[in-house]
Amino acid sequence: MNIDSRFGVIITKGPMNWQVIQQENGRADIRLEGSWYHPEEHGDGIRVYVRLYNERDNLPVMNSVPAEISGPAQWTCTLKDVPAGGPYRIETLMQEGTEVIPFEWSCHGDIRHHVCVGDVFLIAGQSNGAGYGKDSIDDSPEIGLHMLRESGIWDLATHPLHDTTDTVFPAHQDGTNTGHSPYLAFARTMKRKHLWPVGLIMAAKGGAPLDRFDPQGTGDLYRNMLDMVNYQGGKLRAVIWCQGASD
């Protein structure tokens, strides 16, 4: 990629689009890191800011939080105590020199969309966890019900939850395409109860014996679960377990 195509503020670490960040006591800190590029030399005159908007009404939740310049063309910023809810939009921007201009007309910066703060649940167990229902259901997608797809990308939660297209977590890949499961309906129920978003992570595998989830046994599916949890930030509300016919 030509460096000029990334002019402005670049996010290199932080939440993905659609990600649900685990709340604690109804709030969460959101940390971002990145770099910036400007074709001219400005030295200490560069200032980076991060803004948080509610996507439902486009009103700012946190207006222009200054980032720390942590090294040559590097920055970090933590949005503190973001309330459970969303979806939020995170915008970055850059100002240069000593001139003060309206933030709306600042230099371009990367944006993250549909970020939520709520509860994240990991789904484990056998085929009843993975979901093999094939009949008709009324269980449609809904903003605020999101999932970490097995491609490693957060998205709107839809059936089948156990979709291994482009998977980066192949340890629990099933031998056939799965169907619907109870967990989108579960997420909907939890969202309505607590009034904040829910994120799902699918780590179940049809027919898997408990030994594969046991760190003292074969343990490959246990390690796979840890990989998925750590990949998305390391925090969960709970693990949902559904074991079927074996063990």
JSON list of C-alpha atoms in Angstrom, two decimals:
[
{"chain": "A", "resi": 1, "resn": "MET", "atom": "CA", "xyz": [0.00, 0.00, 0.00]},
{"chain": "A", "resi": 2, "resn": "ASN", "atom": "CA", "xyz": [1.27, 3.46, -0.89]},
{"chain": "A", "resi": 3, "resn": "ILE", "atom": "CA", "xyz": [1.94, 5.41, 2.31]},
{"chain": "A", "resi": 4, "resn": "ASP", "atom": "CA", "xyz": [0.05, 8.41, 0.89]},
{"chain": "A", "resi": 5, "resn": "SER", "atom": "CA", "xyz": [-3.15, 6.33, 0.91]},
{"chain": "A", "resi": 6, "resn": "ARG", "atom": "CA", "xyz": [-2.94, 6.19, 4.74]},
{"chain": "A", "resi": 7, "resn": "PHE", "atom": "CA", "xyz": [-2.61, 9.93, 5.24]},
{"chain": "A", "resi": 8, "resn": "GLY", "atom": "CA", "xyz": [-3.55, 11.07, 8.75]},
{"chain": "A", "resi": 9, "resn": "VAL", "atom": "CA", "xyz": [-4.17, 8.99, 11.87]},
{"chain": "A", "resi": 10, "resn": "ILE", "atom": "CA", "xyz": [-3.90, 5.19, 11.59]},
{"chain": "A", "resi": 11, "resn": "ILE", "atom": "CA", "xyz": [-5.33, 2.75, 14.15]},
{"chain": "A", "resi": 12, "resn": "THR", "atom": "CA", "xyz": [-3.03, -0.28, 14.49]},
{"chain": "A", "resi": 13, "resn": "LYS", "atom": "CA", "xyz": [-4.46, -1.78, 17.69]},
{"chain": "A", "resi": 14, "resn": "GLY", "atom": "CA", "xyz": [-7.90, -1.54, 19.24]},
{"chain": "A", "resi": 15, "resn": "PRO", "atom": "CA", "xyz": [-11.46, -2.77, 18.76]},
{"chain": "A", "resi": 16, "resn": "MET", "atom": "CA", "xyz": [-12.69, -4.06, 15.41]},
{"chain": "A", "resi": 17, "resn": "ASN", "atom": "CA", "xyz": [-15.89, -3.00, 13.70]},
{"chain": "A", "resi": 18, "resn": "TRP", "atom": "CA", "xyz": [-18.83, -4.78, 15.40]},
{"chain": "A", "resi": 19, "resn": "GLN", "atom": "CA", "xyz": [-16.76, -5.84, 18.43]},
{"chain": "A", "resi": 20, "resn": "VAL", "atom": "CA", "xyz": [-18.42, -6.20, 21.83]},
{"chain": "A", "resi": 21, "resn": "ILE", "atom": "CA", "xyz": [-16.11, -5.26, 24.69]},
{"chain": "A", "resi": 22, "resn": "GLN", "atom": "CA", "xyz": [-16.76, -6.92, 28.04]},
{"chain": "A", "resi": 23, "resn": "GLN", "atom": "CA", "xyz": [-18.25, -4.52, 30.58]},
{"chain": "A", "resi": 24, "resn": "GLU", "atom": "CA", "xyz": [-17.35, -4.42, 34.26]},
{"chain": "A", "resi": 25, "resn": "ASN", "atom": "CA", "xyz": [-19.89, -2.74, 36.54]},
{"chain": "A", "resi": 26, "resn": "GLY", "atom": "CA", "xyz": [-21.59, -1.34, 33.48]},
{"chain": "A", "resi": 27, "resn": "ARG", "atom": "CA", "xyz": [-18.50, 0.28, 31.96]},
{"chain": "A", "resi": 28, "resn": "ALA", "atom": "CA", "xyz": [-15.32, -0.52, 30.05]},
{"chain": "A", "resi": 29, "resn": "ASP", "atom": "CA", "xyz": [-12.04, 1.11, 29.08]},
{"chain": "A", "resi": 30, "resn": "ILE", "atom": "CA", "xyz": [-11.25, 1.08, 25.36]},
{"chain": "A", "resi": 31, "resn": "ARG", "atom": "CA", "xyz": [-7.54, 1.32, 24.51]},
{"chain": "A", "resi": 32, "resn": "LEU", "atom": "CA", "xyz": [-6.28, 2.23, 21.07]},
{"chain": "A", "resi": 33, "resn": "GLU", "atom": "CA", "xyz": [-2.81, 2.51, 19.60]},
{"chain": "A", "resi": 34, "resn": "GLY", "atom": "CA", "xyz": [-1.57, 3.66, 16.26]},
{"chain": "A", "resi": 35, "resn": "SER", "atom": "CA", "xyz": [0.61, 5.82, 14.11]},
{"chain": "A", "resi": 36, "resn": "TRP", "atom": "CA", "xyz": [0.23, 8.92, 12.02]},
{"chain": "A", "resi": 37, "resn": "TYR", "atom": "CA", "xyz": [1.58, 10.06, 8.72]},
{"chain": "A", "resi": 38, "resn": "HIS", "atom": "CA", "xyz": [1.91, 13.54, 7.27]},
{"chain": "A", "resi": 39, "resn": "PRO", "atom": "CA", "xyz": [3.89, 14.26, 4.09]},
{"chain": "A", "resi": 40, "resn": "GLU", "atom": "CA", "xyz": [5.47, 17.32, 5.70]},
{"chain": "A", "resi": 41, "resn": "GLU", "atom": "CA", "xyz": [7.70, 17.57, 8.76]},
{"chain": "A", "resi": 42, "resn": "HIS", "atom": "CA", "xyz": [5.87, 18.91, 11.82]},
{"chain": "A", "resi": 43, "resn": "GLY", "atom": "CA", "xyz": [7.80, 17.43, 14.75]},
{"chain": "A", "resi": 44, "resn": "ASP", "atom": "CA", "xyz": [6.14, 18.27, 18.05]},
{"chain": "A", "resi": 45, "resn": "GLY", "atom": "CA", "xyz": [3.34, 20.14, 16.31]},
{"chain": "A", "resi": 46, "resn": "ILE", "atom": "CA", "xyz": [1.27, 17.01, 15.68]},
{"chain": "A", "resi": 47, "resn": "ARG", "atom": "CA", "xyz": [-1.68, 16.36, 18.01]},
{"chain": "A", "resi": 48, "resn": "VAL", "atom": "CA", "xyz": [-3.91, 13.27, 17.82]},
{"chain": "A", "resi": 49, "resn": "TYR", "atom": "CA", "xyz": [-7.43, 13.07, 19.26]},
{"chain": "A", "resi": 50, "resn": "VAL", "atom": "CA", "xyz": [-10.03, 10.32, 19.64]},
{"chain": "A", "resi": 51, "resn": "ARG", "atom": "CA", "xyz": [-13.78, 10.93, 19.63]},
{"chain": "A", "resi": 52, "resn": "LEU", "atom": "CA", "xyz": [-16.61, 8.57, 20.63]},
{"chain": "A", "resi": 53, "resn": "TYR", "atom": "CA", "xyz": [-20.09, 8.92, 19.12]},
{"chain": "A", "resi": 54, "resn": "ASN", "atom": "CA", "xyz": [-23.38, 7.13, 19.73]},
{"chain": "A", "resi": 55, "resn": "GLU", "atom": "CA", "xyz": [-24.36, 5.78, 16.32]},
{"chain": "A", "resi": 56, "resn": "ARG", "atom": "CA", "xyz": [-28.07, 5.86, 17.17]},
{"chain": "A", "resi": 57, "resn": "ASP", "atom": "CA", "xyz": [-28.25, 9.67, 17.29]},
{"chain": "A", "resi": 58, "resn": "ASN", "atom": "CA", "xyz": [-24.76, 10.75, 16.12]},
{"chain": "A", "resi": 59, "resn": "LEU", "atom": "CA", "xyz": [-24.20, 12.69, 19.35]},
{"chain": "A", "resi": 60, "resn": "PRO", "atom": "CA", "xyz": [-20.73, 12.67, 20.98]},
{"chain": "A", "resi": 61, "resn": "VAL", "atom": "CA", "xyz": [-20.24, 10.54, 24.09]},
{"chain": "A", "resi": 62, "resn": "MET", "atom": "CA", "xyz": [-16.60, 11.60, 24.52]},
{"chain": "A", "resi": 63, "resn": "ASN", "atom": "CA", "xyz": [-15.53, 14.65, 22.57]},
{"chain": "A", "resi": 64, "resn": "SER", "atom": "CA", "xyz": [-11.92, 14.83, 21.40]},
{"chain": "A", "resi": 65, "resn": "VAL", "atom": "CA", "xyz": [-9.88, 12.95, 24.00]},
{"chain": "A", "resi": 66, "resn": "PRO", "atom": "CA", "xyz": [-6.17, 13.83, 23.51]},
{"chain": "A", "resi": 67, "resn": "ALA", "atom": "CA", "xyz": [-3.88, 10.92, 22.71]},
{"chain": "A", "resi": 68, "resn": "GLU", "atom": "CA", "xyz": [-0.40, 10.51, 24.14]},
{"chain": "A", "resi": 69, "resn": "ILE", "atom": "CA", "xyz": [2.37, 10.77, 21.57]},
{"chain": "A", "resi": 70, "resn": "SER", "atom": "CA", "xyz": [4.35, 7.69, 22.58]},
{"chain": "A", "resi": 71, "resn": "GLY", "atom": "CA", "xyz": [7.19, 7.76, 20.07]},
{"chain": "A", "resi": 72, "resn": "PRO", "atom": "CA", "xyz": [8.11, 8.91, 16.57]},
{"chain": "A", "resi": 73, "resn": "ALA", "atom": "CA", "xyz": [4.78, 9.06, 14.73]},
{"chain": "A", "resi": 74, "resn": "GLN", "atom": "CA", "xyz": [3.18, 6.80, 17.39]},
{"chain": "A", "resi": 75, "resn": "TRP", "atom": "CA", "xyz": [0.22, 7.46, 19.69]},
{"chain": "A", "resi": 76, "resn": "THR", "atom": "CA", "xyz": [-1.89, 5.75, 22.38]},
{"chain": "A", "resi": 77, "resn": "CYS", "atom": "CA", "xyz": [-5.24, 6.65, 23.89]},
{"chain": "A", "resi": 78, "resn": "THR", "atom": "CA", "xyz": [-7.62, 5.05, 26.40]},
{"chain": "A", "resi": 79, "resn": "LEU", "atom": "CA", "xyz": [-11.28, 5.98, 26.47]},
{"chain": "A", "resi": 80, "resn": "LYS", "atom": "CA", "xyz": [-12.10, 5.61, 30.16]},
{"chain": "A", "resi": 81, "resn": "ASP", "atom": "CA", "xyz": [-15.39, 4.35, 31.61]},
{"chain": "A", "resi": 82, "resn": "VAL", "atom": "CA", "xyz": [-17.31, 4.00, 28.38]},
{"chain": "A", "resi": 83, "resn": "PRO", "atom": "CA", "xyz": [-20.88, 3.12, 29.44]},
{"chain": "A", "resi": 84, "resn": "ALA", "atom": "CA", "xyz": [-22.37, -0.23, 28.49]},
{"chain": "A", "resi": 85, "resn": "GLY", "atom": "CA", "xyz": [-24.36, 0.23, 25.32]},
{"chain": "A", "resi": 86, "resn": "GLY", "atom": "CA", "xyz": [-23.79, 1.28, 21.77]},
{"chain": "A", "resi": 87, "resn": "PRO", "atom": "CA", "xyz": [-23.27, 0.80, 18.97]},
{"chain": "A", "resi": 88, "resn": "TYR", "atom": "CA", "xyz": [-20.56, 3.44, 19.13]},
{"chain": "A", "resi": 89, "resn": "ARG", "atom": "CA", "xyz": [-18.39, 4.98, 16.45]},
{"chain": "A", "resi": 90, "resn": "ILE", "atom": "CA", "xyz": [-14.76, 5.75, 17.27]},
{"chain": "A", "resi": 91, "resn": "GLU", "atom": "CA", "xyz": [-13.14, 8.49, 15.20]},
{"chain": "A", "resi": 92, "resn": "THR", "atom": "CA", "xyz": [-9.53, 9.66, 15.20]},
{"chain": "A", "resi": 93, "resn": "LEU", "atom": "CA", "xyz": [-8.23, 12.98, 13.93]},
{"chain": "A", "resi": 94, "resn": "MET", "atom": "CA", "xyz": [-5.02, 14.98, 13.77]},
{"chain": "A", "resi": 95, "resn": "GLN", "atom": "CA", "xyz": [-4.13, 18.63, 14.12]},
{"chain": "A", "resi": 96, "resn": "GLU", "atom": "CA", "xyz": [-0.80, 20.18, 13.23]},
{"chain": "A", "resi": 97, "resn": "GLY", "atom": "CA", "xyz": [1.28, 23.16, 14.22]},
{"chain": "A", "resi": 98, "resn": "THR", "atom": "CA", "xyz": [-0.04, 25.86, 16.54]},
{"chain": "A", "resi": 99, "resn": "GLU", "atom": "CA", "xyz": [-3.16, 26.74, 14.59]},
{"chain": "A", "resi": 100, "resn": "VAL", "atom": "CA", "xyz": [-6.41, 25.86, 16.36]},
{"chain": "A", "resi": 101, "resn": "ILE", "atom": "CA", "xyz": [-9.15, 24.79, 13.96]},
{"chain": "A", "resi": 102, "resn": "PRO", "atom": "CA", "xyz": [-12.56, 23.15, 14.52]},
{"chain": "A", "resi": 103, "resn": "PHE", "atom": "CA", "xyz": [-12.18, 19.43, 15.16]},
{"chain": "A", "resi": 104, "resn": "GLU", "atom": "CA", "xyz": [-14.65, 18.72, 12.36]},
{"chain": "A", "resi": 105, "resn": "TRP", "atom": "CA", "xyz": [-12.10, 20.06, 9.85]},
{"chain": "A", "resi": 106, "resn": "SER", "atom": "CA", "xyz": [-9.03, 18.35, 11.29]},
{"chain": "A", "resi": 107, "resn": "CYS", "atom": "CA", "xyz": [-6.81, 15.97, 9.30]},
{"chain": "A", "resi": 108, "resn": "HIS", "atom": "CA", "xyz": [-8.27, 12.59, 8.37]},
{"chain": "A", "resi": 109, "resn": "GLY", "atom": "CA", "xyz": [-8.16, 9.67, 10.80]},
{"chain": "A", "resi": 110, "resn": "ASP", "atom": "CA", "xyz": [-9.23, 6.02, 10.89]},
{"chain": "A", "resi": 111, "resn": "ILE", "atom": "CA", "xyz": [-12.75, 5.15, 12.12]},
{"chain": "A", "resi": 112, "resn": "ARG", "atom": "CA", "xyz": [-14.21, 2.07, 13.82]},
{"chain": "A", "resi": 113, "resn": "HIS", "atom": "CA", "xyz": [-17.94, 1.40, 13.48]},
{"chain": "A", "resi": 114, "resn": "HIS", "atom": "CA", "xyz": [-20.60, -0.48, 15.51]},
{"chain": "A", "resi": 115, "resn": "VAL", "atom": "CA", "xyz": [-18.39, -0.98, 18.60]},
{"chain": "A", "resi": 116, "resn": "CYS", "atom": "CA", "xyz": [-20.39, -2.00, 21.70]},
{"chain": "A", "resi": 117, "resn": "VAL", "atom": "CA", "xyz": [-19.81, -2.42, 25.42]},
{"chain": "A", "resi": 118, "resn": "GLY", "atom": "CA", "xyz": [-21.76, -5.30, 26.96]},
{"chain": "A", "resi": 119, "resn": "ASP", "atom": "CA", "xyz": [-21.39, -9.00, 27.79]},
{"chain": "A", "resi": 120, "resn": "VAL", "atom": "CA", "xyz": [-19.34, -11.56, 25.85]},
{"chain": "A", "resi": 121, "resn": "PHE", "atom": "CA", "xyz": [-20.20, -15.28, 26.07]},
{"chain": "A", "resi": 122, "resn": "LEU", "atom": "CA", "xyz": [-18.10, -18.19, 24.80]},
{"chain": "A", "resi": 123, "resn": "ILE", "atom": "CA", "xyz": [-20.05, -21.24, 23.57]},
{"chain": "A", "resi": 124, "resn": "ALA", "atom": "CA", "xyz": [-18.41, -24.63, 24.11]},
{"chain": "A", "resi": 125, "resn": "GLY", "atom": "CA", "xyz": [-19.33, -28.33, 24.10]},
{"chain": "A", "resi": 126, "resn": "GLN", "atom": "CA", "xyz": [-20.51, -30.70, 21.37]},
{"chain": "A", "resi": 127, "resn": "SER", "atom": "CA", "xyz": [-22.97, -30.54, 18.46]},
{"chain": "A", "resi": 128, "resn": "ASN", "atom": "CA", "xyz": [-25.83, -29.15, 20.55]},
{"chain": "A", "resi": 129, "resn": "GLY", "atom": "CA", "xyz": [-23.53, -26.22, 21.27]},
{"chain": "A", "resi": 130, "resn": "ALA", "atom": "CA", "xyz": [-22.36, -25.88, 17.69]},
{"chain": "A", "resi": 131, "resn": "GLY", "atom": "CA", "xyz": [-25.96, -26.08, 16.48]},
{"chain": "A", "resi": 132, "resn": "TYR", "atom": "CA", "xyz": [-27.33, -28.47, 13.85]},
{"chain": "A", "resi": 133, "resn": "GLY", "atom": "CA", "xyz": [-30.93, -27.26, 13.60]},
{"chain": "A", "resi": 134, "resn": "LYS", "atom": "CA", "xyz": [-32.08, -27.21, 9.96]},
{"chain": "A", "resi": 135, "resn": "ASP", "atom": "CA", "xyz": [-35.77, -26.30, 10.24]},
{"chain": "A", "resi": 136, "resn": "SER", "atom": "CA", "xyz": [-37.45, -22.91, 9.87]},
{"chain": "A", "resi": 137, "resn": "ILE", "atom": "CA", "xyz": [-37.01, -20.43, 12.75]},
{"chain": "A", "resi": 138, "resn": "ASP", "atom": "CA", "xyz": [-37.89, -16.84, 13.65]},
{"chain": "A", "resi": 139, "resn": "ASP", "atom": "CA", "xyz": [-34.50, -15.71, 14.94]},
{"chain": "A", "resi": 140, "resn": "SER", "atom": "CA", "xyz": [-33.35, -12.78, 12.84]},
{"chain": "A", "resi": 141, "resn": "PRO", "atom": "CA", "xyz": [-30.17, -10.67, 13.24]},
{"chain": "A", "resi": 142, "resn": "GLU", "atom": "CA", "xyz": [-30.34, -7.60, 15.46]},
{"chain": "A", "resi": 143, "resn": "ILE", "atom": "CA", "xyz": [-28.05, -4.64, 16.08]},
{"chain": "A", "resi": 144, "resn": "GLY", "atom": "CA", "xyz": [-26.40, -5.20, 19.47]},
{"chain": "A", "resi": 145, "resn": "LEU", "atom": "CA", "xyz": [-26.16, -8.99, 18.97]},
{"chain": "A", "resi": 146, "resn": "HIS", "atom": "CA", "xyz": [-22.70, -9.51, 17.52]},
{"chain": "A", "resi": 147, "resn": "MET", "atom": "CA", "xyz": [-20.23, -12.37, 17.17]},
{"chain": "A", "resi": 148, "resn": "LEU", "atom": "CA", "xyz": [-16.56, -13.08, 16.67]},
{"chain": "A", "resi": 149, "resn": "ARG", "atom": "CA", "xyz": [-16.63, -15.03, 13.43]},
{"chain": "A", "resi": 150, "resn": "GLU", "atom": "CA", "xyz": [-14.17, -17.88, 13.06]},
{"chain": "A", "resi": 151, "resn": "SER", "atom": "CA", "xyz": [-12.40, -15.86, 10.39]},
{"chain": "A", "resi": 152, "resn": "GLY", "atom": "CA", "xyz": [-11.21, -13.67, 13.29]},
{"chain": "A", "resi": 153, "resn": "ILE", "atom": "CA", "xyz": [-13.52, -10.79, 12.33]},
{"chain": "A", "resi": 154, "resn": "TRP", "atom": "CA", "xyz": [-16.34, -9.39, 14.47]},
{"chain": "A", "resi": 155, "resn": "ASP", "atom": "CA", "xyz": [-19.70, -9.16, 12.73]},
{"chain": "A", "resi": 156, "resn": "LEU", "atom": "CA", "xyz": [-23.46, -9.04, 13.20]},
{"chain": "A", "resi": 157, "resn": "ALA", "atom": "CA", "xyz": [-24.52, -12.37, 14.73]},
{"chain": "A", "resi": 158, "resn": "THR", "atom": "CA", "xyz": [-26.38, -14.64, 12.30]},
{"chain": "A", "resi": 159, "resn": "HIS", "atom": "CA", "xyz": [-27.01, -18.35, 11.87]},
{"chain": "A", "resi": 160, "resn": "PRO", "atom": "CA", "xyz": [-25.07, -20.55, 11.53]},
{"chain": "A", "resi": 161, "resn": "LEU", "atom": "CA", "xyz": [-22.94, -19.26, 14.40]},
{"chain": "A", "resi": 162, "resn": "HIS", "atom": "CA", "xyz": [-20.49, -22.09, 13.73]},
{"chain": "A", "resi": 163, "resn": "ASP", "atom": "CA", "xyz": [-19.47, -20.91, 10.26]},
{"chain": "A", "resi": 164, "resn": "THR", "atom": "CA", "xyz": [-15.84, -21.87, 9.61]},
{"chain": "A", "resi": 165, "resn": "THR", "atom": "CA", "xyz": [-15.41, -19.94, 6.36]},
{"chain": "A", "resi": 166, "resn": "ASP", "atom": "CA", "xyz": [-11.81, -18.64, 6.25]},
{"chain": "A", "resi": 167, "resn": "THR", "atom": "CA", "xyz": [-11.30, -19.89, 9.80]},
{"chain": "A", "resi": 168, "resn": "VAL", "atom": "CA", "xyz": [-8.22, -18.91, 11.78]},
{"chain": "A", "resi": 169, "resn": "PHE", "atom": "CA", "xyz": [-9.28, -21.33, 14.57]},
{"chain": "A", "resi": 170, "resn": "PRO", "atom": "CA", "xyz": [-9.36, -24.70, 12.72]},
{"chain": "A", "resi": 171, "resn": "ALA", "atom": "CA", "xyz": [-9.10, -26.94, 15.81]},
{"chain": "A", "resi": 172, "resn": "HIS", "atom": "CA", "xyz": [-12.89, -27.10, 16.28]},
{"chain": "A", "resi": 173, "resn": "GLN", "atom": "CA", "xyz": [-13.94, -27.16, 12.63]},
{"chain": "A", "resi": 174, "resn": "ASP", "atom": "CA", "xyz": [-16.82, -29.62, 12.05]},
{"chain": "A", "resi": 175, "resn": "GLY", "atom": "CA", "xyz": [-16.96, -32.04, 9.13]},
{"chain": "A", "resi": 176, "resn": "THR", "atom": "CA", "xyz": [-20.12, -30.50, 7.67]},
{"chain": "A", "resi": 177, "resn": "ASN", "atom": "CA", "xyz": [-21.89, -27.16, 7.66]},
{"chain": "A", "resi": 178, "resn": "THR", "atom": "CA", "xyz": [-23.88, -26.62, 10.84]},
{"chain": "A", "resi": 179, "resn": "GLY", "atom": "CA", "xyz": [-27.30, -24.96, 11.22]},
{"chain": "A", "resi": 180, "resn": "HIS", "atom": "CA", "xyz": [-29.05, -22.87, 13.82]},
{"chain": "A", "resi": 181, "resn": "SER", "atom": "CA", "xyz": [-28.51, -23.10, 17.58]},
{"chain": "A", "resi": 182, "resn": "PRO", "atom": "CA", "xyz": [-30.25, -21.65, 20.68]},
{"chain": "A", "resi": 183, "resn": "TYR", "atom": "CA", "xyz": [-27.60, -19.02, 21.30]},
{"chain": "A", "resi": 184, "resn": "LEU", "atom": "CA", "xyz": [-28.78, -16.14, 19.15]},
{"chain": "A", "resi": 185, "resn": "ALA", "atom": "CA", "xyz": [-32.10, -16.35, 21.01]},
{"chain": "A", "resi": 186, "resn": "PHE", "atom": "CA", "xyz": [-30.13, -16.57, 24.29]},
{"chain": "A", "resi": 187, "resn": "ALA", "atom": "CA", "xyz": [-28.20, -13.41, 23.35]},
{"chain": "A", "resi": 188, "resn": "ARG", "atom": "CA", "xyz": [-31.45, -11.61, 22.51]},
{"chain": "A", "resi": 189, "resn": "THR", "atom": "CA", "xyz": [-32.91, -12.56, 25.90]},
{"chain": "A", "resi": 190, "resn": "MET", "atom": "CA", "xyz": [-29.80, -11.37, 27.76]},
{"chain": "A", "resi": 191, "resn": "LYS", "atom": "CA", "xyz": [-29.78, -8.09, 25.84]},
{"chain": "A", "resi": 192, "resn": "ARG", "atom": "CA", "xyz": [-33.38, -7.37, 26.77]},
{"chain": "A", "resi": 193, "resn": "LYS", "atom": "CA", "xyz": [-32.76, -8.31, 30.40]},
{"chain": "A", "resi": 194, "resn": "HIS", "atom": "CA", "xyz": [-29.66, -6.18, 30.94]},
{"chain": "A", "resi": 195, "resn": "LEU", "atom": "CA", "xyz": [-30.35, -3.51, 28.27]},
{"chain": "A", "resi": 196, "resn": "TRP", "atom": "CA", "xyz": [-26.89, -3.72, 26.78]},
{"chain": "A", "resi": 197, "resn": "PRO", "atom": "CA", "xyz": [-25.30, -5.55, 23.81]},
{"chain": "A", "resi": 198, "resn": "VAL", "atom": "CA", "xyz": [-24.16, -9.17, 23.73]},
{"chain": "A", "resi": 199, "resn": "GLY", "atom": "CA", "xyz": [-21.25, -10.75, 21.88]},
{"chain": "A", "resi": 200, "resn": "LEU", "atom": "CA", "xyz": [-20.90, -14.47, 21.10]},
{"chain": "A", "resi": 201, "resn": "ILE", "atom": "CA", "xyz": [-17.83, -16.61, 20.44]},
{"chain": "A", "resi": 202, "resn": "MET", "atom": "CA", "xyz": [-18.40, -20.12, 19.02]},
{"chain": "A", "resi": 203, "resn": "ALA", "atom": "CA", "xyz": [-15.90, -22.73, 20.21]},
{"chain": "A", "resi": 204, "resn": "ALA", "atom": "CA", "xyz": [-18.02, -25.92, 20.26]},
{"chain": "A", "resi": 205, "resn": "LYS", "atom": "CA", "xyz": [-17.35, -29.01, 18.12]},
{"chain": "A", "resi": 206, "resn": "GLY", "atom": "CA", "xyz": [-19.70, -31.87, 17.29]},
{"chain": "A", "resi": 207, "resn": "GLY", "atom": "CA", "xyz": [-18.82, -35.21, 18.90]},
{"chain": "A", "resi": 208, "resn": "ALA", "atom": "CA", "xyz": [-15.83, -33.89, 20.84]},
{"chain": "A", "resi": 209, "resn": "PRO", "atom": "CA", "xyz": [-15.02, -35.88, 24.01]},
{"chain": "A", "resi": 210, "resn": "LEU", "atom": "CA", "xyz": [-14.39, -34.01, 27.25]},
{"chain": "A", "resi": 211, "resn": "ASP", "atom": "CA", "xyz": [-10.74, -35.03, 27.10]},
{"chain": "A", "resi": 212, "resn": "ARG", "atom": "CA", "xyz": [-10.20, -32.48, 24.34]},
{"chain": "A", "resi": 213, "resn": "PHE", "atom": "CA", "xyz": [-11.53, -29.69, 26.60]},
{"chain": "A", "resi": 214, "resn": "ASP", "atom": "CA", "xyz": [-9.45, -30.88, 29.57]},
{"chain": "A", "resi": 215, "resn": "PRO", "atom": "CA", "xyz": [-6.10, -29.08, 30.06]},
{"chain": "A", "resi": 216, "resn": "GLN", "atom": "CA", "xyz": [-4.86, -32.23, 31.82]},
{"chain": "A", "resi": 217, "resn": "GLY", "atom": "CA", "xyz": [-5.95, -34.41, 28.88]},
{"chain": "A", "resi": 218, "resn": "THR", "atom": "CA", "xyz": [-5.53, -33.94, 25.14]},
{"chain": "A", "resi": 219, "resn": "GLY", "atom": "CA", "xyz": [-6.58, -30.34, 25.70]},
{"chain": "A", "resi": 220, "resn": "ASP", "atom": "CA", "xyz": [-6.50, -29.08, 22.10]},
{"chain": "A", "resi": 221, "resn": "LEU", "atom": "CA", "xyz": [-10.01, -27.62, 22.27]},
{"chain": "A", "resi": 222, "resn": "TYR", "atom": "CA", "xyz": [-9.26, -26.08, 25.66]},
{"chain": "A", "resi": 223, "resn": "ARG", "atom": "CA", "xyz": [-6.26, -24.29, 24.15]},
{"chain": "A", "resi": 224, "resn": "ASN", "atom": "CA", "xyz": [-8.39, -23.31, 21.16]},
{"chain": "A", "resi": 225, "resn": "MET", "atom": "CA", "xyz": [-10.87, -21.65, 23.53]},
{"chain": "A", "resi": 226, "resn": "LEU", "atom": "CA", "xyz": [-8.09, -19.71, 25.21]},
{"chain": "A", "resi": 227, "resn": "ASP", "atom": "CA", "xyz": [-6.80, -18.59, 21.82]},
{"chain": "A", "resi": 228, "resn": "MET", "atom": "CA", "xyz": [-10.25, -17.26, 20.89]},
{"chain": "A", "resi": 229, "resn": "VAL", "atom": "CA", "xyz": [-10.69, -15.46, 24.20]},
{"chain": "A", "resi": 230, "resn": "ASN", "atom": "CA", "xyz": [-7.25, -13.86, 24.09]},
{"chain": "A", "resi": 231, "resn": "TYR", "atom": "CA", "xyz": [-7.69, -12.91, 20.43]},
{"chain": "A", "resi": 232, "resn": "GLN", "atom": "CA", "xyz": [-10.64, -10.66, 21.27]},
{"chain": "A", "resi": 233, "resn": "GLY", "atom": "CA", "xyz": [-9.22, -9.05, 24.40]},
{"chain": "A", "resi": 234, "resn": "GLY", "atom": "CA", "xyz": [-9.13, -11.71, 27.11]},
{"chain": "A", "resi": 235, "resn": "LYS", "atom": "CA", "xyz": [-12.38, -10.93, 28.99]},
{"chain": "A", "resi": 236, "resn": "LEU", "atom": "CA", "xyz": [-15.70, -12.82, 29.09]},
{"chain": "A", "resi": 237, "resn": "ARG", "atom": "CA", "xyz": [-18.96, -12.70, 31.02]},
{"chain": "A", "resi": 238, "resn": "ALA", "atom": "CA", "xyz": [-19.26, -16.50, 31.08]},
{"chain": "A", "resi": 239, "resn": "VAL", "atom": "CA", "xyz": [-18.83, -19.79, 29.21]},
{"chain": "A", "resi": 240, "resn": "ILE", "atom": "CA", "xyz": [-21.98, -21.57, 28.00]},
{"chain": "A", "resi": 241, "resn": "TRP", "atom": "CA", "xyz": [-21.52, -25.33, 27.85]},
{"chain": "A", "resi": 242, "resn": "CYS", "atom": "CA", "xyz": [-23.75, -27.82, 26.04]},
{"chain": "A", "resi": 243, "resn": "GLN", "atom": "CA", "xyz": [-22.49, -31.42, 25.87]},
{"chain": "A", "resi": 244, "resn": "GLY", "atom": "CA", "xyz": [-24.41, -33.96, 23.81]},
{"chain": "A", "resi": 245, "resn": "ALA", "atom": "CA", "xyz": [-24.39, -37.75, 23.49]},
{"chain": "A", "resi": 246, "resn": "SER", "atom": "CA", "xyz": [-20.83, -38.71, 24.45]},
{"chain": "A", "resi": 247, "resn": "ASP", "atom": "CA", "xyz": [-19.25, -38.20, 27.89]}
]
